[in-house]
mmCIF file of C-alpha atoms and ligand atoms in Angstrom:
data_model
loop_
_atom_site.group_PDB
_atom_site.id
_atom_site.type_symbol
_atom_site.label_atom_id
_atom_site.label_comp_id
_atom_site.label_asym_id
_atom_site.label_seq_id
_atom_site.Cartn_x
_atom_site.Cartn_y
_atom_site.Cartn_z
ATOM 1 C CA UNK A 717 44.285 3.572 5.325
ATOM 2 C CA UNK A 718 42.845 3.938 1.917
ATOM 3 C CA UNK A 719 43.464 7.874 0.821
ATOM 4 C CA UNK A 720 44.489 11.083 2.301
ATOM 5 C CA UNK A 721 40.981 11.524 2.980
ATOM 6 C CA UNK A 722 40.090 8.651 4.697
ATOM 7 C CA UNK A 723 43.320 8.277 6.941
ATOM 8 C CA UNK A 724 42.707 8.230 10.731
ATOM 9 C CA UNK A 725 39.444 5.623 10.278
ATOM 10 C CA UNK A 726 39.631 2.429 10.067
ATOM 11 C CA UNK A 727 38.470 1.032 5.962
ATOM 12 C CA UNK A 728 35.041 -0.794 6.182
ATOM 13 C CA UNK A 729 35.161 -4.250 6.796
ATOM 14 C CA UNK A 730 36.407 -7.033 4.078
ATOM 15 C CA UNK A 731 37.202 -4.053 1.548
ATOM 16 C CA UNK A 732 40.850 -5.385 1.353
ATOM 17 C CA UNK A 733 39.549 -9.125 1.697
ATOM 18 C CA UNK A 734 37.272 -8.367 -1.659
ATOM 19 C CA UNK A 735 40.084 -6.712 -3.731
ATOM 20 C CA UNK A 736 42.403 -9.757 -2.548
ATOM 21 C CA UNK A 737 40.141 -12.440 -3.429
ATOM 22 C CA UNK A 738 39.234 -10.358 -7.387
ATOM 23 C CA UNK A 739 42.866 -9.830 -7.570
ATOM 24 C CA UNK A 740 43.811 -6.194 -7.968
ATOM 25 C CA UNK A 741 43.479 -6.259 -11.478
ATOM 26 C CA UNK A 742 41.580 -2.726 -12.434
ATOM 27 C CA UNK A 743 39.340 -5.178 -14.998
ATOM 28 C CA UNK A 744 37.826 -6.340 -11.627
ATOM 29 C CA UNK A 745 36.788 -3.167 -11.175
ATOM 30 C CA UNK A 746 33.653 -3.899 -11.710
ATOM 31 C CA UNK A 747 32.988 -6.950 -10.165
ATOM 32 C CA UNK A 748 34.694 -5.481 -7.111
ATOM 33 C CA UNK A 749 31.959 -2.777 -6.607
ATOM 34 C CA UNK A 750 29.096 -5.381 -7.025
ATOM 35 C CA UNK A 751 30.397 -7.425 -4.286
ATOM 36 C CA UNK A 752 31.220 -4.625 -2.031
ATOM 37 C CA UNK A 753 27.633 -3.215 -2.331
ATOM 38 C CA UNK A 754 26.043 -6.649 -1.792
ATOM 39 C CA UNK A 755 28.115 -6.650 1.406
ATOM 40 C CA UNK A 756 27.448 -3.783 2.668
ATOM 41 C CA UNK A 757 23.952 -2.272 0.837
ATOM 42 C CA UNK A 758 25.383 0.375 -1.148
ATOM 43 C CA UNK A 759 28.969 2.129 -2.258
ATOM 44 C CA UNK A 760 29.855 4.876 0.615
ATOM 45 C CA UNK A 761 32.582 7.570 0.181
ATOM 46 C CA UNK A 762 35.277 5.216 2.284
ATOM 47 C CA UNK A 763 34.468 2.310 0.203
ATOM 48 C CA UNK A 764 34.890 3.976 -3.254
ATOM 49 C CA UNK A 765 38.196 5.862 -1.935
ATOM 50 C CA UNK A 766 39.457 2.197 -0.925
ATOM 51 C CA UNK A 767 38.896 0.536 -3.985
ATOM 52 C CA UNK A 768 40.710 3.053 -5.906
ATOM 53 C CA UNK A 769 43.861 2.746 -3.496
ATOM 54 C CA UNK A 770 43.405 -1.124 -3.605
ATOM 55 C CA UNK A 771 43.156 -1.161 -7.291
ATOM 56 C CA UNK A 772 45.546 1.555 -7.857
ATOM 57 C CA UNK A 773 42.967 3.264 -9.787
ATOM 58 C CA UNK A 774 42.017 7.336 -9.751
ATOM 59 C CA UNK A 775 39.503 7.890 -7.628
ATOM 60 C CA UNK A 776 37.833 9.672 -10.490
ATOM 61 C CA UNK A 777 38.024 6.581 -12.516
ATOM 62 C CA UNK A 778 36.249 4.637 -9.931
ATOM 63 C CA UNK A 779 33.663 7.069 -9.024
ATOM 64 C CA UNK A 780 32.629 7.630 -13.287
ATOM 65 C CA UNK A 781 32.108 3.806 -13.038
ATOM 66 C CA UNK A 782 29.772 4.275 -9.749
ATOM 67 C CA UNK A 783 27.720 6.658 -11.114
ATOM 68 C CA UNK A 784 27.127 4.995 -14.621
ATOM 69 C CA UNK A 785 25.548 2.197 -13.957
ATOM 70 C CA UNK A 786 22.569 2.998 -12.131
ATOM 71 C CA UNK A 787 22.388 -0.494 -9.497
ATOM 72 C CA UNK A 788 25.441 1.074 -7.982
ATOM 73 C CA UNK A 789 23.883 2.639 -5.057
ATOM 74 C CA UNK A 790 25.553 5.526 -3.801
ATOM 75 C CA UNK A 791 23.254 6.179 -0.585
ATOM 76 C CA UNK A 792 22.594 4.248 2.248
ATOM 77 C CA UNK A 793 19.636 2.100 1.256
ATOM 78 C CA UNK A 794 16.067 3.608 3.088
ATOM 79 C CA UNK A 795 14.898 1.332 5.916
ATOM 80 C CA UNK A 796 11.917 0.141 3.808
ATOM 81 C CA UNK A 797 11.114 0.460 0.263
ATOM 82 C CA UNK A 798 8.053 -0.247 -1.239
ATOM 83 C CA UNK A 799 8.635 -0.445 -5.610
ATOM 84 C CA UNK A 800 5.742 -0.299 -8.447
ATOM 85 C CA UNK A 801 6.160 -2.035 -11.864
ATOM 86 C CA UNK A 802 5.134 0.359 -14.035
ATOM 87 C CA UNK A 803 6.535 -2.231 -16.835
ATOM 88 C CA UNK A 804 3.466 -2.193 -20.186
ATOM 89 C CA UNK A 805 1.676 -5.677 -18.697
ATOM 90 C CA UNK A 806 1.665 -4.133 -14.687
ATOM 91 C CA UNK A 807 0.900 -0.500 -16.117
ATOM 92 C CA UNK A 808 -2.281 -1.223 -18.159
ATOM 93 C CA UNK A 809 -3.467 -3.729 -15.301
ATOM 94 C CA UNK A 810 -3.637 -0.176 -13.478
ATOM 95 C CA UNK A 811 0.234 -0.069 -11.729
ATOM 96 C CA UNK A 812 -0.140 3.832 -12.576
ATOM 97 C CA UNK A 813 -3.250 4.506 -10.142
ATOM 98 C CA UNK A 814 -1.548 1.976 -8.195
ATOM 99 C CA UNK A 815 1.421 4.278 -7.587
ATOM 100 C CA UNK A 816 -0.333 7.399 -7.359
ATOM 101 C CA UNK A 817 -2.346 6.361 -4.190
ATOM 102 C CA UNK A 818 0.853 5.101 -2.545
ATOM 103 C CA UNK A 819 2.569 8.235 -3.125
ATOM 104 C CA UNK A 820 -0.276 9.810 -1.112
ATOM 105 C CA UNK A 821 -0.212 6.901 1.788
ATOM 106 C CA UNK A 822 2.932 6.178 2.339
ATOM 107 C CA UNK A 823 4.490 6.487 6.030
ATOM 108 C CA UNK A 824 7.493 7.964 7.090
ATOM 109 C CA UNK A 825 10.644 5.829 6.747
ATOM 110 C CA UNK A 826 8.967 4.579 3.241
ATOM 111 C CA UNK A 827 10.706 5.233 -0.220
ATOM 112 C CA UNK A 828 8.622 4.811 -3.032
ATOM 113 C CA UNK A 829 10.306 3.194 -6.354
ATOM 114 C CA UNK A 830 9.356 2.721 -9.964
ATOM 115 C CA UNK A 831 10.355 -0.816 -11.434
ATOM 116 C CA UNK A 832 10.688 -2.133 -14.907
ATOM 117 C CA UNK A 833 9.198 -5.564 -15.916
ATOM 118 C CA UNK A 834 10.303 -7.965 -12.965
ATOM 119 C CA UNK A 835 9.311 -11.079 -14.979
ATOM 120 C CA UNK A 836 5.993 -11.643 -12.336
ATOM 121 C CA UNK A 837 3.568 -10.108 -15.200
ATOM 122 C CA UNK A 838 0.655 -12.244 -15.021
ATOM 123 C CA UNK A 839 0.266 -11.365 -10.868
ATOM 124 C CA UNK A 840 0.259 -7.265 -12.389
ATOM 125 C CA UNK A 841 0.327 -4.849 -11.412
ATOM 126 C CA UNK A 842 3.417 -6.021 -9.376
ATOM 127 C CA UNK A 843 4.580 -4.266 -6.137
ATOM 128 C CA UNK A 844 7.783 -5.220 -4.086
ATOM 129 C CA UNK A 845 7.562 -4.790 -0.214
ATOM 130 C CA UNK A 846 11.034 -4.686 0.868
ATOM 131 C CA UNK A 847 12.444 -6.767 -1.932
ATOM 132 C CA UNK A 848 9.007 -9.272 -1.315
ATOM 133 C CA UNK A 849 6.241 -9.405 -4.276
ATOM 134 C CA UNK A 850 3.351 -8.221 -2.209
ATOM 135 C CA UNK A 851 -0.101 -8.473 -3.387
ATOM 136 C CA UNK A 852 -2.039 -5.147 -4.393
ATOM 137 C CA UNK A 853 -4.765 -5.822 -2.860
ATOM 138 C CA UNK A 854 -3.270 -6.233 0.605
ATOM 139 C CA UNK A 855 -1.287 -2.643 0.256
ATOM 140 C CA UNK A 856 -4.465 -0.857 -1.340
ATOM 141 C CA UNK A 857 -6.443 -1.841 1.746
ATOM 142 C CA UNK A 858 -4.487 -0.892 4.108
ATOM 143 C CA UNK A 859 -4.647 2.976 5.730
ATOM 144 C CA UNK A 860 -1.097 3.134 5.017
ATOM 145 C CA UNK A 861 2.003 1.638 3.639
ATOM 146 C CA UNK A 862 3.931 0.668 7.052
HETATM 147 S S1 FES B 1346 5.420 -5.744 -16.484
HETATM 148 FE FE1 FES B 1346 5.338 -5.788 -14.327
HETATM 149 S S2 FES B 1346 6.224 -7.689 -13.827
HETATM 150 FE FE2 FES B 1346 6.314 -7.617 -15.968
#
């Protein structure tokens, strides 16, 4: 049981496994929350309220940490995400238009994101498909992004 408001369900899996193997130092804080959300795809409610108890932390503390650092992902990830680099070498090779006529295509269960610079300039303007580079071309062809 990890806090008052959590008691009666079970803590996600490995939570208590993570903090072990970090050490409950709250320096580890950090390192803790990366791990978690590469587990488990983002930072839910439970798992926040955990790692405070675990850590011996206010929940506060661990939350202001959450919500600083903006990879810390606070919602359950969308079931497909489709991202634009709208970094300077993607953006004047036309990533702006780019985006624009995927905001107007895109199919339900879809979340459109705006990138910085992925390091992948000279194949601009870059789009990731699901985490995948993905070629323009193939995505601006298509009736829809799906
Ligand atoms: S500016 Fe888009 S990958 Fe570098």
């Amino acid at each position: 049981m990890c806090s008052r408001e959590t008691a009666g369900t079970a803590p996600p899996a490995g939570i208590e496994r993570c903090i072990a193997r970090h050490g409950r130092s709250p320096d580890e804080l950090i390192e803790i929350l990366h791990a978690l959300q590469h587990q488990q795809g983002w930072l839910s409610p439970q798992t926040l309220a955990c790692v405070a108890r675990g850590l011996g932390l206010p929940l506060s503390r661990v939350l202001g940490v959450a919500t600083f650092y903006h990879l810390f992902a606070l919602q359950p990830p969308p079931p497909h995400r489709v991202g634009v680099c709208l970094g300077t070498a993607c953006f004047v090779r036309g990533a702006s238009a780019l985006q624009q006529r995927l905001a107007r295509r895109l199919a339900p269960g879809w979340v459109l994101e705006q990138l910085s610079c992925i390091g992948a300039c000279a194949q601009g303007p870059v789009l990731l498909v699901d985490g995948q580079i993905a070629a323009p071309e193939a995505v601006a062809c298509s009736d829809e992004v799906s």
